[in-house]
mmCIF file of C-alpha atoms in Angstrom:
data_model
loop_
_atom_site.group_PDB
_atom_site.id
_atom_site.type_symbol
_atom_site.label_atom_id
_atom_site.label_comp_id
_atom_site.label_asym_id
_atom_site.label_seq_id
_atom_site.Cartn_x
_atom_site.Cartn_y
_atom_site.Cartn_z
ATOM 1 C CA UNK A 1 8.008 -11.096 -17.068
ATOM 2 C CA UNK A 2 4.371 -10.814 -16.331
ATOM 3 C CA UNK A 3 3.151 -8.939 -12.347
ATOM 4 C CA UNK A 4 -0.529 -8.483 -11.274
ATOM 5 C CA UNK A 5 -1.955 -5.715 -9.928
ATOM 6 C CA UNK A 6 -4.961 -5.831 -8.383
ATOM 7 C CA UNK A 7 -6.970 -2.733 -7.615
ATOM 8 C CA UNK A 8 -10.645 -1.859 -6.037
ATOM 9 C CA UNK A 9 -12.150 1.579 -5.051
ATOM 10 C CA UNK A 10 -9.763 2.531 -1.853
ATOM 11 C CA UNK A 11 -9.220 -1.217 -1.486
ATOM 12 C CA UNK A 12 -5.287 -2.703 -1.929
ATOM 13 C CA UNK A 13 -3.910 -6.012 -0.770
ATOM 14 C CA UNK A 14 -0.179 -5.262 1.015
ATOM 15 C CA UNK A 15 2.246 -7.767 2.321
ATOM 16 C CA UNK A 16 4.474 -7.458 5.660
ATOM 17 C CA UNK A 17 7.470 -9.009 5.792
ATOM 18 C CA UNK A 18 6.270 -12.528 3.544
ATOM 19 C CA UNK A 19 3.113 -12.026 5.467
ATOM 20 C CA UNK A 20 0.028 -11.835 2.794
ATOM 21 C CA UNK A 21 -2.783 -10.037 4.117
ATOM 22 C CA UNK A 22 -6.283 -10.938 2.541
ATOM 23 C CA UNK A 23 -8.835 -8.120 1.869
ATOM 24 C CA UNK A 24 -12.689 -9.277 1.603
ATOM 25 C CA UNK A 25 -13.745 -6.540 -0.700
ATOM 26 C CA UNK A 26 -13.578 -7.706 -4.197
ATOM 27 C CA UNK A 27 -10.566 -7.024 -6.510
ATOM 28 C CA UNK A 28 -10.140 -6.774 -9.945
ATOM 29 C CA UNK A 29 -6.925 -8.657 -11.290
ATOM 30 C CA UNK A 30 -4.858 -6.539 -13.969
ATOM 31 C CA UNK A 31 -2.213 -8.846 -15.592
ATOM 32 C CA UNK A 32 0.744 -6.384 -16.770
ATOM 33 C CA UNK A 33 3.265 -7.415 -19.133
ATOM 34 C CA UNK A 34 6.283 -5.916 -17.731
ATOM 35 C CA UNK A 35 8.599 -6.058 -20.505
ATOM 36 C CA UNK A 36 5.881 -4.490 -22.539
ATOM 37 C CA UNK A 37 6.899 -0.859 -21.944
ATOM 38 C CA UNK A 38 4.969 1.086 -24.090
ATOM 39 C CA UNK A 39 1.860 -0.367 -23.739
ATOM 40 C CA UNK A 40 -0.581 1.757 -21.781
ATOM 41 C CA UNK A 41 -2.349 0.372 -18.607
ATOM 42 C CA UNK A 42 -6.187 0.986 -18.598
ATOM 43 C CA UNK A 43 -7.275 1.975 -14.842
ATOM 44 C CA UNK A 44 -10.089 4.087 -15.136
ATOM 45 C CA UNK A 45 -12.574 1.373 -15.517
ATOM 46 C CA UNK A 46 -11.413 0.271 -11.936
ATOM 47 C CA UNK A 47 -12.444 3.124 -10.106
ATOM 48 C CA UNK A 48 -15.427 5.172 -9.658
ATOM 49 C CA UNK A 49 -15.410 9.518 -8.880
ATOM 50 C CA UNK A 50 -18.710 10.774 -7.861
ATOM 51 C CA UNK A 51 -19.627 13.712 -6.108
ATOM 52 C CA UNK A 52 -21.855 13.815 -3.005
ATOM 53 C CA UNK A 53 -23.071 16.877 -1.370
ATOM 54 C CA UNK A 54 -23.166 16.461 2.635
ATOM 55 C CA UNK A 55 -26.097 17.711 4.430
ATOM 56 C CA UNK A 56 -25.182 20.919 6.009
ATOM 57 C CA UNK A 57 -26.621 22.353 9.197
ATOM 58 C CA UNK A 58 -25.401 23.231 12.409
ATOM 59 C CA UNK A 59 -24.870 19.854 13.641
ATOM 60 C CA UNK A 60 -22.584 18.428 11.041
ATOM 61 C CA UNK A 61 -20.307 21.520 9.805
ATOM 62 C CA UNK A 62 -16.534 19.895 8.915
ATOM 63 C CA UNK A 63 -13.428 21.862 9.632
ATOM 64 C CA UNK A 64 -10.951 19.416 8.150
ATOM 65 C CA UNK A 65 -11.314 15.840 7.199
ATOM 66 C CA UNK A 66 -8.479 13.752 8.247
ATOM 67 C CA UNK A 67 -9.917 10.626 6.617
ATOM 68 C CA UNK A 68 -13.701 8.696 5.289
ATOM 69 C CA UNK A 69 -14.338 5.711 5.379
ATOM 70 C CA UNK A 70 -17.167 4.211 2.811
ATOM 71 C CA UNK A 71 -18.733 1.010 4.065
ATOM 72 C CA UNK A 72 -22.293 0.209 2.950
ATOM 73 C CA UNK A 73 -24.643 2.767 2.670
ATOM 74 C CA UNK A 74 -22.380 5.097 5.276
ATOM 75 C CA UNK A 75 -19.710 7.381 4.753
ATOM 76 C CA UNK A 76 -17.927 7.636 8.216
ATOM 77 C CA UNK A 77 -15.557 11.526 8.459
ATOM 78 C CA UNK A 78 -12.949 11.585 10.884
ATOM 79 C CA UNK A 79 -12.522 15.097 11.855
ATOM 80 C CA UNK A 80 -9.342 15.387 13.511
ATOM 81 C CA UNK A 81 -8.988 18.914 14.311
ATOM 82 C CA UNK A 82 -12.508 19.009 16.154
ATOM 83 C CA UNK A 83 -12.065 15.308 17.262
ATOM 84 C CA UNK A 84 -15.174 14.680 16.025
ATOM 85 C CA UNK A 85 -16.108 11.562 13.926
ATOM 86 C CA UNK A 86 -19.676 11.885 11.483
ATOM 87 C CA UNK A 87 -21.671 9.805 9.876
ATOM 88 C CA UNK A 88 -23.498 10.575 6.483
ATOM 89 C CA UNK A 89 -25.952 8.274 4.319
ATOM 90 C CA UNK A 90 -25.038 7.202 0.785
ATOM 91 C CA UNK A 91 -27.305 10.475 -0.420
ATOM 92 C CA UNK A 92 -25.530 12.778 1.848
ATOM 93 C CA UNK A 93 -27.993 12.880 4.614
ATOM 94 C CA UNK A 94 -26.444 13.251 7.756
ATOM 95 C CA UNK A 95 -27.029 10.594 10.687
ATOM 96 C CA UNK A 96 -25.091 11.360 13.958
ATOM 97 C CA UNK A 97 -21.316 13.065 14.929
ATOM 98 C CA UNK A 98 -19.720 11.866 18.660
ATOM 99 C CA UNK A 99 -17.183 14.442 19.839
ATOM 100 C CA UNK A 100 -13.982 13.899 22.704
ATOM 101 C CA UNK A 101 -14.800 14.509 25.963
ATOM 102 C CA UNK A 102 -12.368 15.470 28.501
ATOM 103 C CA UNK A 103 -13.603 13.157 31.138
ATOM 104 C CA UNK A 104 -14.780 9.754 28.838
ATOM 105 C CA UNK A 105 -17.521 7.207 30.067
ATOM 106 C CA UNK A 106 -18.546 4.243 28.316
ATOM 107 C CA UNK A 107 -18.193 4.573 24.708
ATOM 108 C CA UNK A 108 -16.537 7.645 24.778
ATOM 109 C CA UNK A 109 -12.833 8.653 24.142
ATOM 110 C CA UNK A 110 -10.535 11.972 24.864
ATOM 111 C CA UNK A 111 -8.692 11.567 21.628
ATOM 112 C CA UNK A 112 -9.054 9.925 18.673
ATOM 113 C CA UNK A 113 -6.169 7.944 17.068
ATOM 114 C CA UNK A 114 -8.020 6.511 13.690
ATOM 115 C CA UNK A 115 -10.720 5.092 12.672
ATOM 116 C CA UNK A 116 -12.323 2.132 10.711
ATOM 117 C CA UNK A 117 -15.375 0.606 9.487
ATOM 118 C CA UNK A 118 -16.613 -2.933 8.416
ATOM 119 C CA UNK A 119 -18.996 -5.769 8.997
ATOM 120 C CA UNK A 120 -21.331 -2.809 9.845
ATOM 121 C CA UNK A 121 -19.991 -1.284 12.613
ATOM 122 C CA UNK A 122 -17.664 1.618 13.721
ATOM 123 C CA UNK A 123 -14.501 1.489 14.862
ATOM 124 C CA UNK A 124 -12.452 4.089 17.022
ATOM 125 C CA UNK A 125 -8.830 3.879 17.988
ATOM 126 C CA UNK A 126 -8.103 5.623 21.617
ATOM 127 C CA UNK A 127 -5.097 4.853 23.000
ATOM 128 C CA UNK A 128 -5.229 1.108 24.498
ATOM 129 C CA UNK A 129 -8.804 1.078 22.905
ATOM 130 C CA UNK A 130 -10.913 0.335 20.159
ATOM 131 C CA UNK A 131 -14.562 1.627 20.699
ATOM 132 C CA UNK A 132 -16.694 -0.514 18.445
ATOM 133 C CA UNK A 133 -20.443 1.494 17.604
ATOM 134 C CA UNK A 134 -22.949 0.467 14.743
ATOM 135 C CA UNK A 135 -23.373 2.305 11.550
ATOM 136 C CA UNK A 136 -25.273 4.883 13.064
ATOM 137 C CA UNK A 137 -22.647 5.566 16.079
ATOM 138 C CA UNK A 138 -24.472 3.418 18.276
ATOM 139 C CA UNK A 139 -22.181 2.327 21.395
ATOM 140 C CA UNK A 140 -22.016 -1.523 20.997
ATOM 141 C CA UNK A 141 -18.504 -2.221 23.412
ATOM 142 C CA UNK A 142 -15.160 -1.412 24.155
ATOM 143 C CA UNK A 143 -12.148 -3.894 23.305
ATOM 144 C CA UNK A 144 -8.775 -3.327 25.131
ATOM 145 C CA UNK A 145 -5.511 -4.083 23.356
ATOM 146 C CA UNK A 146 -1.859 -3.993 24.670
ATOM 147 C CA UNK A 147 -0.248 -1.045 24.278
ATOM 148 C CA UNK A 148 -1.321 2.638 22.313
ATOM 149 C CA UNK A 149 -1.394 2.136 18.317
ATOM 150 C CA UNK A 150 -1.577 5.214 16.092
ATOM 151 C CA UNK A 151 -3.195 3.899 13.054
ATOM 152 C CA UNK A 152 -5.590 0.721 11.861
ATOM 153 C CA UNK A 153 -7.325 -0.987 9.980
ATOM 154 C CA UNK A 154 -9.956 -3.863 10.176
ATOM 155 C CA UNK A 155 -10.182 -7.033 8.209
ATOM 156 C CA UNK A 156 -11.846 -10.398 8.641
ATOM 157 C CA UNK A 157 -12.015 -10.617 12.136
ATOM 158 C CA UNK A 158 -8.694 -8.714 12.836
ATOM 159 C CA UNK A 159 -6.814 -5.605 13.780
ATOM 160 C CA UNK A 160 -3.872 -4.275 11.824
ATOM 161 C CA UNK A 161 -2.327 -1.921 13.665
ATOM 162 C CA UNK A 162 0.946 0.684 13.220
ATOM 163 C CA UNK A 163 3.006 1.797 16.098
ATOM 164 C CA UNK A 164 5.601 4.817 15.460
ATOM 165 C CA UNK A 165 6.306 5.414 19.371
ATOM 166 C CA UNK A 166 8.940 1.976 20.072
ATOM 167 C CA UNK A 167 10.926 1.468 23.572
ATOM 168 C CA UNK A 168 14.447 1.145 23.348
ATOM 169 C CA UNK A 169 13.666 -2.747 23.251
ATOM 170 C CA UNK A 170 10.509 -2.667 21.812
ATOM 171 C CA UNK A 171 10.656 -1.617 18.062
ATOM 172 C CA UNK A 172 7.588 -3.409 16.958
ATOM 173 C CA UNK A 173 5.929 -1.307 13.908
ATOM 174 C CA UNK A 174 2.948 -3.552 12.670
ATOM 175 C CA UNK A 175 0.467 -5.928 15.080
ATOM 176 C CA UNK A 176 -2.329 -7.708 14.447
ATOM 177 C CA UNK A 177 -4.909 -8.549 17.303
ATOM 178 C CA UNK A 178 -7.990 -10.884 17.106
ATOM 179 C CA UNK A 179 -10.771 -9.462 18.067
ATOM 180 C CA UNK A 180 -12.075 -11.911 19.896
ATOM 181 C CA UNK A 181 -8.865 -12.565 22.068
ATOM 182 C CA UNK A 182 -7.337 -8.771 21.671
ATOM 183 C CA UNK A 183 -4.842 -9.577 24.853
ATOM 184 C CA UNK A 184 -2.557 -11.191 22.707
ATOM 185 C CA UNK A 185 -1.129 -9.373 19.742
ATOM 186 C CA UNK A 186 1.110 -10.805 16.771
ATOM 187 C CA UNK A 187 4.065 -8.615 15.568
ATOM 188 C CA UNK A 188 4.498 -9.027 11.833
ATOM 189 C CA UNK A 189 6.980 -6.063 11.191
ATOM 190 C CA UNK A 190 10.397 -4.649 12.941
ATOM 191 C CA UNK A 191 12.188 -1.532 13.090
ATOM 192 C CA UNK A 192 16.174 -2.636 12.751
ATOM 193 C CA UNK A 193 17.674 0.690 13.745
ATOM 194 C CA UNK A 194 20.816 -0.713 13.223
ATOM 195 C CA UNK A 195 20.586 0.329 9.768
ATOM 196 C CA UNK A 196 20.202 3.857 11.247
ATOM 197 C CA UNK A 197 17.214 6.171 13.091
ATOM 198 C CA UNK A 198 14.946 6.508 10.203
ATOM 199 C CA UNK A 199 11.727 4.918 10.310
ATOM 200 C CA UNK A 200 11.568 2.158 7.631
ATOM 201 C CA UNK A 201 7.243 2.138 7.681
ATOM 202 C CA UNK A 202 5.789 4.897 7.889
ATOM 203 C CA UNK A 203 2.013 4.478 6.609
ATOM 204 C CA UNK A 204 0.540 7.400 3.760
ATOM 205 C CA UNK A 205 -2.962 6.796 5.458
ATOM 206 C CA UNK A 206 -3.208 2.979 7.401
ATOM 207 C CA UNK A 207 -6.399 1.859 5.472
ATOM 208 C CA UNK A 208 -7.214 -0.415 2.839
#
């Protein structure tokens, strides 16, 4: 018996419910020999550690980083308990951090539910929102989607997104919304609380 794993830097390719979800950053295939157990697996040449030190001044201090994206040249920080979201160069430089207001305007958000980054440009999950800036936290537009997701991710022209707060008739975990026509979404995954009141998905960090 023979499986494949494939495996990129912070990049994995899930399935939801029969539903194969493609992932444009390039993979590395890994065939496994399953009944081969005591054979070791060789990972290390699939991933890459390095250490960059972020510009620190006054502007840019972190308190606690709730997740970074790397897209590009850019390293976008959500910090979650500031609500903040920062964006550093490849070298560590810093470029620009956009901060909850309590009265939001155009391109501007009260809370921040996640956050994303491809295709050079920024996006922010706010409730029935996703705030869509350039690399350098440029406002570019505002797309409205049907009801409040928690987490997201963005892939080829589409949102994947994870709901954890269902309606007594609505248990819809996982959407996915076109970008281009975000008024309609497609439910791929269920919650079937017959089985009981656990949640069956619950995501370790809704990303790639």
């Amino acid at each position: 018996m023979k499986r494949t794993i494939l495996a990129s830097m912070i990049c994995f390719s899930f399935a939801i419910n029969g539903y194969n979800q493609s992932v444009s950053h390039p993979l590395k295939s890994i065939n496994v020999d399953c009944s081969v157990i005591d054979k070791d697996v060789e990972l290390m040449t699939t991933f890459r550690v390095a250490f960059i030190p972020l510009e620190t001044n006054k502007d840019c201090l972190i308190r606690r980083i709730e997740k970074v994206v790397s897209y590009g040249d850019r390293f976008v920080v959500w910090d979650k308990s500031q609500k903040a979201i920062f964006v550093f160069r490849r070298d560590g430089g810093f470029v620009k951090k956009i901060s909850a207001v309590s009265h939001p305007g155009p391109g501007e958000f009260t809370y921040c539910y996640d956050v994303d980054a491809t295709g050079n440009q920024v996006y922010v999950l706010s409730y029935q929102t996703l705030l869509v800036y350039d690399m350098n936290l440029k406002y570019l537009k505002t797309i409205k989607i049907g009801k409040a997701y928690e987490k997201f991710l963005i892939n080829d022209g589409w949102a994947y997104l994870y709901n954890n707060d269902q309606t007594p008739i609505d248990h819809e975990k996982v959407a996915a919304v076109n970008l281009s026509t975000a008024d309609k979404t497609y439910p791929l995954l269920f919650e079937h609380r017959e089985l009981g009141t656990f949640n069956l998905v619950e995501p370790f960090n809704f990303s790639y």
